[in-house]
Amino acid sequence: MASGTKIEQQAKSATKEKFLPRKLIAPALIFSIALTQVPFLVTIYFSLMEWNLLKPQEKAFAGIDNYIYVFKTGDLLPAIIATVGLTAFSVVCSLLVGLFFAVLLDRKFRGQSIARTLIITPFLIMPAASALIWKFSMFDTNIGIINFVVQKLGFSAIGWSTQYPYISVIILLTWQYAPFMMLILLSGLQSQSREVLEAASVDRAGVLRTFAFITLPHLRQYIEIAILLGTIMLLQAFDPIAIMTKGTGGTKTLAYLLYERAFVGMNVGQAAAYGVVTVILTIIVATISLRSLFKVFISGVSK
Amino acid sequence: MKSTKATLITGATWIIAVTYFFPVAWMFINSFKTENDAASLTPKFIFTPTLEGFSRLADRGMVDYLTNSLMASVISTALVLLLAIPAAYALSVRPIVKVQDALFFFISTRFMPAAASILPLFIIFKNLRVLDNIFALSLVYAAMNLPIAIWMMRSFLSEVPHEVIEASRIDGANFETELWSVVLPIVLPGIAAVALICFIFSWNEYFFSVLLTSANAKTTPPFLASFVDGRGQFLAVLSAASTVAALPVILAGWFAQKQLVRGLAMGAVK
């Protein structure tokens, strides 16, 4: 009798044990679904409606009209090119600059931690503030420091953010994200085995050869993670475009285009259609990179 | 010979670091200038410092925007921790089947562009009359940061030695004791890192704030961005505003560099 209850209790606590993880993860899961997945489904629904916030009475079912419009007007392809191009250039540039910084900082020297602190600061600055100070105190035609230097060198001033908005955005994003890349790559460099490096120097392998054949292969995993995380963050970069270029000169990314349609043009249906297309494209890009890099991630985590 | 080379590289590193930092320094310097000094065609390094720019920020009501930012960041960070710690616990200390699927789901929501959800959120908030409400904005920030928090938390939790947990279970600790008095104290630094990063992301966020708030709940980034349409000279006051807005995160980041790295790499890099 007594042992029977004990077994029962054990069975009970075993079931409790079994369901506990689900109970723990459920709130996060429900919250996440409610605020990201459900709104996306609603976006799909909106995209099938003819709905302009300025004419709320004329709300009607539109079928795929909005999609036809999105593909016909010819804004979409340039926006895709802008999004992919800006992301790719910024990721590559910040990765290279970050690698350079990481190599420079992977030495012992006086004030090393202060130099590192100076270099990571641009990543910490509020992106809206970065966009503003670059636009008005660095790139400005009259009082910008860069033009001051350019003129001192004997050239005429350049209207960076108006004449070369594309390059300006890449410069700004690289400045912001190179420190992030540097941090990840630096921890990669510092995890290198000192014995291997010493062996290489004993063998007179040379700095460049050591870097190419020992350091870079070792860094591969770190580079992949840096690219993955950089891509996630830079794909969604909105502040520099909204603040610095307002989508001019080939910088009208999908996010900015949608913003313009919805909150300047007040056209919910069309904006939603852009939103759906954006998500589909992002999913394609993301699953390719994520699936291939996910293994790296998991192995990194379980190490 | 070797030491000359090392000195050269060190010198070059310093020049590069200082140049890279210059825009930040320039922002800081400009914030103490008069508008005329800031708009000088030849950059002025020597000038009489003034707090004029900062006092004009107070007139523009920046304190309210900073308060809103602080509230949104604190509330969303608290909510994220509340949701992420149990979830991460379920994914690491007491792994369930399909851990990978659950993780993949969470990380993929982070890939989801804000474009996917902003319209419905805007319209739902409007209908519920919570547009321009700091609590509603905090909910969105919590959803935005949750995936990263779960990833980071999981990596910190998986470092807790299994023996410690086993021992506490043999001692008959129930789940609550196991979590509260065994596991959480060990991962406290990790929780601090997660909180810091969630705070930074919320504090700096612009897109949702500019679209979901206006007069009452506007946070600092949209306030800063409103300078873009300024007329006349405004570099000094803009620099002062940027300095105030950026300073909390800069200081926090400087003092917690190590945690920041681990956290941002979501535990993939140790």
PDB file of C-alpha atoms in Angstrom, chain A residues 17-18 20-22 24-25 27-29 31-33 35-37 39-40 42-43 46 51 53 97 100-101 104-105 107-129 132-138 142-143 145 148 152 174-180 183-184 187-188 191 207 221-222 225 228-229 231-233 235-236 238-239 242-243 246 255 258-259 262-263 268 271-272 275 278-279 282-283 286-287 289-291 294 297-298 300-303, chain B residues 5-7 9-10 12-14 16-24 26-27 30 38-43 45 69 79 83-84 86-87 89-91 94-97 100 102-126 139-140 142-143 146-147 150-151 154-155 158 169 175 200-201 203-207 210-211 220-221 224-225 227-229 234-235 238-239 242 245-246 249-250 253-254 257 260-261 264-270:
ATOM      1  CA  GLU A  17       9.601  16.283 -14.768  1.00  0.00           C
ATOM      2  CA  LYS A  18       8.810  15.447 -18.353  1.00  0.00           C
ATOM      3  CA  LEU A  20       8.487  20.868 -16.892  1.00  0.00           C
ATOM      4  CA  PRO A  21      10.777  21.869 -19.787  1.00  0.00           C
ATOM      5  CA  ARG A  22       7.761  22.520 -21.969  1.00  0.00           C
ATOM      6  CA  LEU A  24       9.438  26.600 -18.940  1.00  0.00           C
ATOM      7  CA  ILE A  25       9.785  27.316 -22.612  1.00  0.00           C
ATOM      8  CA  PRO A  27       5.907  31.599 -22.133  1.00  0.00           C
ATOM      9  CA  ALA A  28       8.861  32.642 -24.279  1.00  0.00           C
ATOM     10  CA  LEU A  29       7.505  30.711 -27.223  1.00  0.00           C
ATOM     11  CA  PHE A  31       5.302  35.682 -26.463  1.00  0.00           C
ATOM     12  CA  SER A  32       7.608  35.365 -29.438  1.00  0.00           C
ATOM     13  CA  ILE A  33       4.884  33.937 -31.659  1.00  0.00           C
ATOM     14  CA  LEU A  35       4.700  39.493 -31.346  1.00  0.00           C
ATOM     15  CA  THR A  36       6.550  38.250 -34.421  1.00  0.00           C
ATOM     16  CA  GLN A  37       4.736  35.382 -36.165  1.00  0.00           C
ATOM     17  CA  PRO A  39       1.847  40.052 -36.956  1.00  0.00           C
ATOM     18  CA  PHE A  40       3.511  38.549 -39.986  1.00  0.00           C
ATOM     19  CA  VAL A  42      -1.627  39.767 -40.420  1.00  0.00           C
ATOM     20  CA  THR A  43       0.821  41.447 -42.804  1.00  0.00           C
ATOM     21  CA  PHE A  46      -3.134  43.252 -45.246  1.00  0.00           C
ATOM     22  CA  TRP A  51      -6.384  49.964 -47.978  1.00  0.00           C
ATOM     23  CA  LEU A  53      -5.129  55.088 -44.310  1.00  0.00           C
ATOM     24  CA  VAL A  97      38.971  46.488 -41.268  1.00  0.00           C
ATOM     25  CA  PHE A 100      43.268  44.471 -39.515  1.00  0.00           C
ATOM     26  CA  PHE A 101      42.448  45.944 -36.101  1.00  0.00           C
ATOM     27  CA  LEU A 104      47.152  45.122 -34.610  1.00  0.00           C
ATOM     28  CA  LEU A 105      45.677  44.635 -31.152  1.00  0.00           C
ATOM     29  CA  ARG A 107      50.228  42.196 -29.528  1.00  0.00           C
ATOM     30  CA  LYS A 108      51.424  43.208 -26.132  1.00  0.00           C
ATOM     31  CA  PHE A 109      52.156  46.922 -26.055  1.00  0.00           C
ATOM     32  CA  ARG A 110      51.817  49.843 -23.730  1.00  0.00           C
ATOM     33  CA  GLY A 111      48.221  50.989 -23.415  1.00  0.00           C
ATOM     34  CA  GLN A 112      46.885  48.095 -25.480  1.00  0.00           C
ATOM     35  CA  SER A 113      43.585  48.010 -23.611  1.00  0.00           C
ATOM     36  CA  ILE A 114      43.104  51.767 -24.047  1.00  0.00           C
ATOM     37  CA  ALA A 115      43.666  51.467 -27.802  1.00  0.00           C
ATOM     38  CA  ARG A 116      41.138  48.628 -27.921  1.00  0.00           C
ATOM     39  CA  THR A 117      38.665  50.678 -25.936  1.00  0.00           C
ATOM     40  CA  LEU A 118      39.014  53.611 -28.341  1.00  0.00           C
ATOM     41  CA  ILE A 119      38.428  51.341 -31.318  1.00  0.00           C
ATOM     42  CA  ILE A 120      35.313  49.616 -29.977  1.00  0.00           C
ATOM     43  CA  THR A 121      33.582  52.895 -29.109  1.00  0.00           C
ATOM     44  CA  PRO A 122      31.980  53.507 -32.535  1.00  0.00           C
ATOM     45  CA  PHE A 123      30.096  50.244 -32.113  1.00  0.00           C
ATOM     46  CA  LEU A 124      28.654  51.400 -28.798  1.00  0.00           C
ATOM     47  CA  ILE A 125      27.447  54.796 -29.995  1.00  0.00           C
ATOM     48  CA  MET A 126      23.738  55.124 -30.649  1.00  0.00           C
ATOM     49  CA  PRO A 127      23.424  54.544 -34.431  1.00  0.00           C
ATOM     50  CA  ALA A 128      21.162  57.566 -34.846  1.00  0.00           C
ATOM     51  CA  ALA A 129      23.852  59.723 -33.214  1.00  0.00           C
ATOM     52  CA  LEU A 132      24.075  62.558 -37.447  1.00  0.00           C
ATOM     53  CA  ILE A 133      27.632  63.322 -36.413  1.00  0.00           C
ATOM     54  CA  TRP A 134      28.979  61.799 -39.626  1.00  0.00           C
ATOM     55  CA  LYS A 135      26.497  63.715 -41.747  1.00  0.00           C
ATOM     56  CA  PHE A 136      27.009  67.083 -40.075  1.00  0.00           C
ATOM     57  CA  SER A 137      30.487  67.096 -38.582  1.00  0.00           C
ATOM     58  CA  MET A 138      32.428  64.727 -40.876  1.00  0.00           C
ATOM     59  CA  ASN A 142      31.305  73.458 -45.366  1.00  0.00           C
ATOM     60  CA  ILE A 143      32.250  72.421 -41.854  1.00  0.00           C
ATOM     61  CA  ILE A 145      36.336  67.534 -41.086  1.00  0.00           C
ATOM     62  CA  PHE A 148      38.642  70.192 -44.442  1.00  0.00           C
ATOM     63  CA  LYS A 152      44.031  70.973 -47.316  1.00  0.00           C
ATOM     64  CA  THR A 174      31.887  50.025 -41.712  1.00  0.00           C
ATOM     65  CA  TRP A 175      32.961  52.494 -39.047  1.00  0.00           C
ATOM     66  CA  GLN A 176      30.181  51.230 -36.796  1.00  0.00           C
ATOM     67  CA  TYR A 177      30.550  47.483 -37.346  1.00  0.00           C
ATOM     68  CA  ALA A 178      34.294  46.947 -37.847  1.00  0.00           C
ATOM     69  CA  PRO A 179      34.808  47.082 -34.050  1.00  0.00           C
ATOM     70  CA  PHE A 180      32.246  44.325 -33.624  1.00  0.00           C
ATOM     71  CA  LEU A 183      36.060  41.832 -31.069  1.00  0.00           C
ATOM     72  CA  ILE A 184      35.049  38.433 -32.423  1.00  0.00           C
ATOM     73  CA  SER A 187      39.032  36.456 -29.362  1.00  0.00           C
ATOM     74  CA  GLY A 188      39.774  34.040 -32.210  1.00  0.00           C
ATOM     75  CA  SER A 191      42.642  31.436 -28.629  1.00  0.00           C
ATOM     76  CA  VAL A 207      54.985  36.360 -40.619  1.00  0.00           C
ATOM     77  CA  GLN A 221      35.063  29.556 -37.554  1.00  0.00           C
ATOM     78  CA  TYR A 222      35.288  33.037 -36.059  1.00  0.00           C
ATOM     79  CA  ILE A 225      30.285  33.733 -37.050  1.00  0.00           C
ATOM     80  CA  LEU A 228      26.603  35.640 -39.938  1.00  0.00           C
ATOM     81  CA  LEU A 229      25.999  38.074 -37.083  1.00  0.00           C
ATOM     82  CA  THR A 231      24.703  40.087 -41.903  1.00  0.00           C
ATOM     83  CA  ILE A 232      21.829  39.796 -39.429  1.00  0.00           C
ATOM     84  CA  MET A 233      22.497  43.252 -38.055  1.00  0.00           C
ATOM     85  CA  LEU A 235      20.449  43.612 -43.291  1.00  0.00           C
ATOM     86  CA  GLN A 236      18.213  45.571 -40.945  1.00  0.00           C
ATOM     87  CA  PHE A 238      17.721  51.572 -41.173  1.00  0.00           C
ATOM     88  CA  ASP A 239      18.986  54.532 -39.173  1.00  0.00           C
ATOM     89  CA  ALA A 242      16.643  57.375 -42.831  1.00  0.00           C
ATOM     90  CA  ILE A 243      18.945  59.987 -41.316  1.00  0.00           C
ATOM     91  CA  LYS A 246      16.696  59.404 -47.084  1.00  0.00           C
ATOM     92  CA  ALA A 255      13.118  48.546 -45.135  1.00  0.00           C
ATOM     93  CA  LEU A 258       8.332  49.973 -46.932  1.00  0.00           C
ATOM     94  CA  TYR A 259       8.645  52.809 -44.441  1.00  0.00           C
ATOM     95  CA  ALA A 262       3.366  52.907 -45.264  1.00  0.00           C
ATOM     96  CA  PHE A 263       4.118  55.962 -43.208  1.00  0.00           C
ATOM     97  CA  VAL A 268      -1.166  49.822 -45.964  1.00  0.00           C
ATOM     98  CA  ALA A 271       3.413  48.478 -47.907  1.00  0.00           C
ATOM     99  CA  ALA A 272       2.285  45.091 -46.611  1.00  0.00           C
ATOM    100  CA  GLY A 275       6.805  43.597 -46.305  1.00  0.00           C
ATOM    101  CA  THR A 278      11.026  41.467 -47.963  1.00  0.00           C
ATOM    102  CA  VAL A 279      10.398  38.584 -45.612  1.00  0.00           C
ATOM    103  CA  THR A 282      15.203  37.508 -46.191  1.00  0.00           C
ATOM    104  CA  ILE A 283      14.120  33.950 -45.498  1.00  0.00           C
ATOM    105  CA  ALA A 286      18.886  33.668 -44.176  1.00  0.00           C
ATOM    106  CA  THR A 287      18.127  29.969 -44.493  1.00  0.00           C
ATOM    107  CA  SER A 289      23.508  31.207 -44.671  1.00  0.00           C
ATOM    108  CA  LEU A 290      21.940  30.030 -41.442  1.00  0.00           C
ATOM    109  CA  ARG A 291      21.604  26.359 -42.337  1.00  0.00           C
ATOM    110  CA  PHE A 294      24.180  26.644 -37.924  1.00  0.00           C
ATOM    111  CA  PHE A 297      27.210  27.601 -34.222  1.00  0.00           C
ATOM    112  CA  ILE A 298      26.077  24.443 -32.480  1.00  0.00           C
ATOM    113  CA  GLY A 300      30.843  26.338 -31.037  1.00  0.00           C
ATOM    114  CA  VAL A 301      28.213  26.278 -28.325  1.00  0.00           C
ATOM    115  CA  SER A 302      28.740  22.710 -27.266  1.00  0.00           C
ATOM    116  CA  LYS A 303      32.487  23.107 -27.024  1.00  0.00           C
TER     117      LYS A 303
ATOM    118  CA  LYS B   5      60.033  47.749 -35.600  1.00  0.00           C
ATOM    119  CA  ALA B   6      57.847  47.018 -32.603  1.00  0.00           C
ATOM    120  CA  THR B   7      57.866  50.690 -31.628  1.00  0.00           C
ATOM    121  CA  ILE B   9      53.942  49.217 -35.160  1.00  0.00           C
ATOM    122  CA  THR B  10      52.850  50.391 -31.731  1.00  0.00           C
ATOM    123  CA  ALA B  12      51.014  53.199 -36.017  1.00  0.00           C
ATOM    124  CA  THR B  13      48.431  51.331 -33.937  1.00  0.00           C
ATOM    125  CA  TRP B  14      48.025  54.345 -31.699  1.00  0.00           C
ATOM    126  CA  ILE B  16      45.028  54.468 -36.198  1.00  0.00           C
ATOM    127  CA  ALA B  17      43.132  54.019 -32.931  1.00  0.00           C
ATOM    128  CA  VAL B  18      43.027  57.742 -32.234  1.00  0.00           C
ATOM    129  CA  THR B  19      41.968  58.561 -35.814  1.00  0.00           C
ATOM    130  CA  TYR B  20      39.248  55.934 -35.659  1.00  0.00           C
ATOM    131  CA  PHE B  21      37.981  57.391 -32.410  1.00  0.00           C
ATOM    132  CA  PHE B  22      38.175  60.958 -33.690  1.00  0.00           C
ATOM    133  CA  PRO B  23      34.509  61.411 -34.753  1.00  0.00           C
ATOM    134  CA  VAL B  24      33.477  60.524 -31.198  1.00  0.00           C
ATOM    135  CA  TRP B  26      34.925  65.610 -32.108  1.00  0.00           C
ATOM    136  CA  MET B  27      31.302  65.128 -31.081  1.00  0.00           C
ATOM    137  CA  ASN B  30      31.719  70.226 -30.282  1.00  0.00           C
ATOM    138  CA  ALA B  38      31.103  74.740 -33.969  1.00  0.00           C
ATOM    139  CA  ALA B  39      30.270  76.102 -37.421  1.00  0.00           C
ATOM    140  CA  SER B  40      33.741  77.532 -37.947  1.00  0.00           C
ATOM    141  CA  LEU B  41      35.141  76.687 -41.390  1.00  0.00           C
ATOM    142  CA  THR B  42      38.536  75.960 -39.877  1.00  0.00           C
ATOM    143  CA  PRO B  43      37.953  73.358 -37.166  1.00  0.00           C
ATOM    144  CA  PHE B  45      40.368  73.009 -31.190  1.00  0.00           C
ATOM    145  CA  SER B  69      14.314  55.527 -23.229  1.00  0.00           C
ATOM    146  CA  LEU B  79      10.616  41.091 -19.292  1.00  0.00           C
ATOM    147  CA  LEU B  83      11.057  34.865 -20.267  1.00  0.00           C
ATOM    148  CA  ALA B  84      14.554  33.940 -21.390  1.00  0.00           C
ATOM    149  CA  PRO B  86      13.367  29.615 -17.891  1.00  0.00           C
ATOM    150  CA  ALA B  87      13.398  28.986 -21.627  1.00  0.00           C
ATOM    151  CA  TYR B  89      17.115  26.578 -18.717  1.00  0.00           C
ATOM    152  CA  ALA B  90      14.767  24.178 -20.457  1.00  0.00           C
ATOM    153  CA  LEU B  91      17.084  24.170 -23.458  1.00  0.00           C
ATOM    154  CA  ARG B  94      17.010  20.039 -18.793  1.00  0.00           C
ATOM    155  CA  PRO B  95      17.215  19.555 -22.528  1.00  0.00           C
ATOM    156  CA  ILE B  96      14.029  18.555 -24.256  1.00  0.00           C
ATOM    157  CA  VAL B  97      13.810  16.829 -27.587  1.00  0.00           C
ATOM    158  CA  GLN B 100      17.839  22.422 -32.180  1.00  0.00           C
ATOM    159  CA  ALA B 102      13.481  25.398 -30.823  1.00  0.00           C
ATOM    160  CA  LEU B 103      16.785  27.247 -31.034  1.00  0.00           C
ATOM    161  CA  PHE B 104      16.466  27.541 -34.776  1.00  0.00           C
ATOM    162  CA  PHE B 105      13.003  28.987 -34.371  1.00  0.00           C
ATOM    163  CA  PHE B 106      14.177  31.628 -31.911  1.00  0.00           C
ATOM    164  CA  ILE B 107      17.205  32.674 -33.894  1.00  0.00           C
ATOM    165  CA  SER B 108      15.185  32.836 -37.107  1.00  0.00           C
ATOM    166  CA  THR B 109      12.777  35.321 -35.542  1.00  0.00           C
ATOM    167  CA  ARG B 110      15.799  37.557 -35.147  1.00  0.00           C
ATOM    168  CA  PHE B 111      16.423  37.297 -38.883  1.00  0.00           C
ATOM    169  CA  MET B 112      12.850  38.368 -39.513  1.00  0.00           C
ATOM    170  CA  PRO B 113      13.014  41.972 -40.627  1.00  0.00           C
ATOM    171  CA  ALA B 114      11.093  44.546 -38.652  1.00  0.00           C
ATOM    172  CA  ALA B 115       9.273  45.105 -41.935  1.00  0.00           C
ATOM    173  CA  ALA B 116       7.395  41.857 -41.356  1.00  0.00           C
ATOM    174  CA  SER B 117       5.598  42.971 -38.251  1.00  0.00           C
ATOM    175  CA  ILE B 118       5.611  46.749 -38.123  1.00  0.00           C
ATOM    176  CA  LEU B 119       2.354  47.376 -40.032  1.00  0.00           C
ATOM    177  CA  PRO B 120       0.104  45.076 -37.985  1.00  0.00           C
ATOM    178  CA  LEU B 121       1.746  46.262 -34.772  1.00  0.00           C
ATOM    179  CA  PHE B 122       1.083  49.850 -35.788  1.00  0.00           C
ATOM    180  CA  ILE B 123      -2.558  49.188 -36.643  1.00  0.00           C
ATOM    181  CA  ILE B 124      -3.246  46.907 -33.665  1.00  0.00           C
ATOM    182  CA  PHE B 125      -1.647  49.422 -31.304  1.00  0.00           C
ATOM    183  CA  LYS B 126      -3.684  52.173 -32.910  1.00  0.00           C
ATOM    184  CA  LEU B 139       6.757  44.743 -25.376  1.00  0.00           C
ATOM    185  CA  VAL B 140       8.055  45.126 -28.922  1.00  0.00           C
ATOM    186  CA  ALA B 142      11.279  42.503 -25.510  1.00  0.00           C
ATOM    187  CA  ALA B 143      10.204  40.474 -28.532  1.00  0.00           C
ATOM    188  CA  LEU B 146      14.263  37.653 -26.716  1.00  0.00           C
ATOM    189  CA  PRO B 147      16.005  35.398 -29.289  1.00  0.00           C
ATOM    190  CA  ILE B 150      17.815  32.936 -25.036  1.00  0.00           C
ATOM    191  CA  TRP B 151      20.905  32.101 -27.058  1.00  0.00           C
ATOM    192  CA  ARG B 154      21.720  29.003 -22.930  1.00  0.00           C
ATOM    193  CA  SER B 155      25.440  29.293 -23.510  1.00  0.00           C
ATOM    194  CA  SER B 158      25.497  25.113 -20.328  1.00  0.00           C
ATOM    195  CA  ARG B 169      19.001  16.820  -7.058  1.00  0.00           C
ATOM    196  CA  PHE B 175      13.074  22.495  -9.284  1.00  0.00           C
ATOM    197  CA  ILE B 200      21.895  48.600 -25.195  1.00  0.00           C
ATOM    198  CA  PHE B 201      19.769  47.328 -28.089  1.00  0.00           C
ATOM    199  CA  TRP B 203      18.313  52.150 -25.749  1.00  0.00           C
ATOM    200  CA  ASN B 204      19.691  52.546 -29.274  1.00  0.00           C
ATOM    201  CA  GLU B 205      16.612  51.353 -31.201  1.00  0.00           C
ATOM    202  CA  TYR B 206      15.207  53.789 -33.750  1.00  0.00           C
ATOM    203  CA  PHE B 207      12.900  52.114 -36.295  1.00  0.00           C
ATOM    204  CA  VAL B 210       9.975  56.470 -34.668  1.00  0.00           C
ATOM    205  CA  LEU B 211       6.943  54.595 -35.987  1.00  0.00           C
ATOM    206  CA  THR B 220      15.900  59.513 -27.554  1.00  0.00           C
ATOM    207  CA  PRO B 221      16.875  58.241 -31.060  1.00  0.00           C
ATOM    208  CA  LEU B 224      18.029  63.044 -32.188  1.00  0.00           C
ATOM    209  CA  ALA B 225      16.907  62.302 -35.712  1.00  0.00           C
ATOM    210  CA  PHE B 227      17.753  67.463 -35.820  1.00  0.00           C
ATOM    211  CA  VAL B 228      18.147  66.451 -39.462  1.00  0.00           C
ATOM    212  CA  ASP B 229      15.556  68.990 -40.500  1.00  0.00           C
ATOM    213  CA  PHE B 234      22.830  73.459 -34.842  1.00  0.00           C
ATOM    214  CA  LEU B 235      26.009  71.364 -34.717  1.00  0.00           C
ATOM    215  CA  LEU B 238      23.281  68.292 -31.905  1.00  0.00           C
ATOM    216  CA  SER B 239      26.668  67.212 -30.567  1.00  0.00           C
ATOM    217  CA  SER B 242      24.387  62.938 -29.195  1.00  0.00           C
ATOM    218  CA  ALA B 245      22.353  60.002 -25.632  1.00  0.00           C
ATOM    219  CA  ALA B 246      25.428  57.903 -26.340  1.00  0.00           C
ATOM    220  CA  VAL B 249      26.039  52.911 -23.378  1.00  0.00           C
ATOM    221  CA  ILE B 250      29.634  53.947 -24.086  1.00  0.00           C
ATOM    222  CA  GLY B 253      30.432  49.071 -22.824  1.00  0.00           C
ATOM    223  CA  TRP B 254      33.862  50.250 -21.746  1.00  0.00           C
ATOM    224  CA  GLN B 257      33.994  44.697 -22.686  1.00  0.00           C
ATOM    225  CA  LEU B 260      29.946  42.207 -24.260  1.00  0.00           C
ATOM    226  CA  VAL B 261      32.075  40.114 -26.592  1.00  0.00           C
ATOM    227  CA  LEU B 264      27.286  39.520 -28.695  1.00  0.00           C
ATOM    228  CA  ALA B 265      28.772  36.422 -30.203  1.00  0.00           C
ATOM    229  CA  MET B 266      25.872  34.660 -28.489  1.00  0.00           C
ATOM    230  CA  GLY B 267      28.210  32.307 -26.753  1.00  0.00           C
ATOM    231  CA  ALA B 268      29.568  30.915 -29.990  1.00  0.00           C
ATOM    232  CA  VAL B 269      32.934  32.477 -29.215  1.00  0.00           C
ATOM    233  CA  LYS B 270      34.556  31.961 -25.883  1.00  0.00           C
TER     234      LYS B 270
END
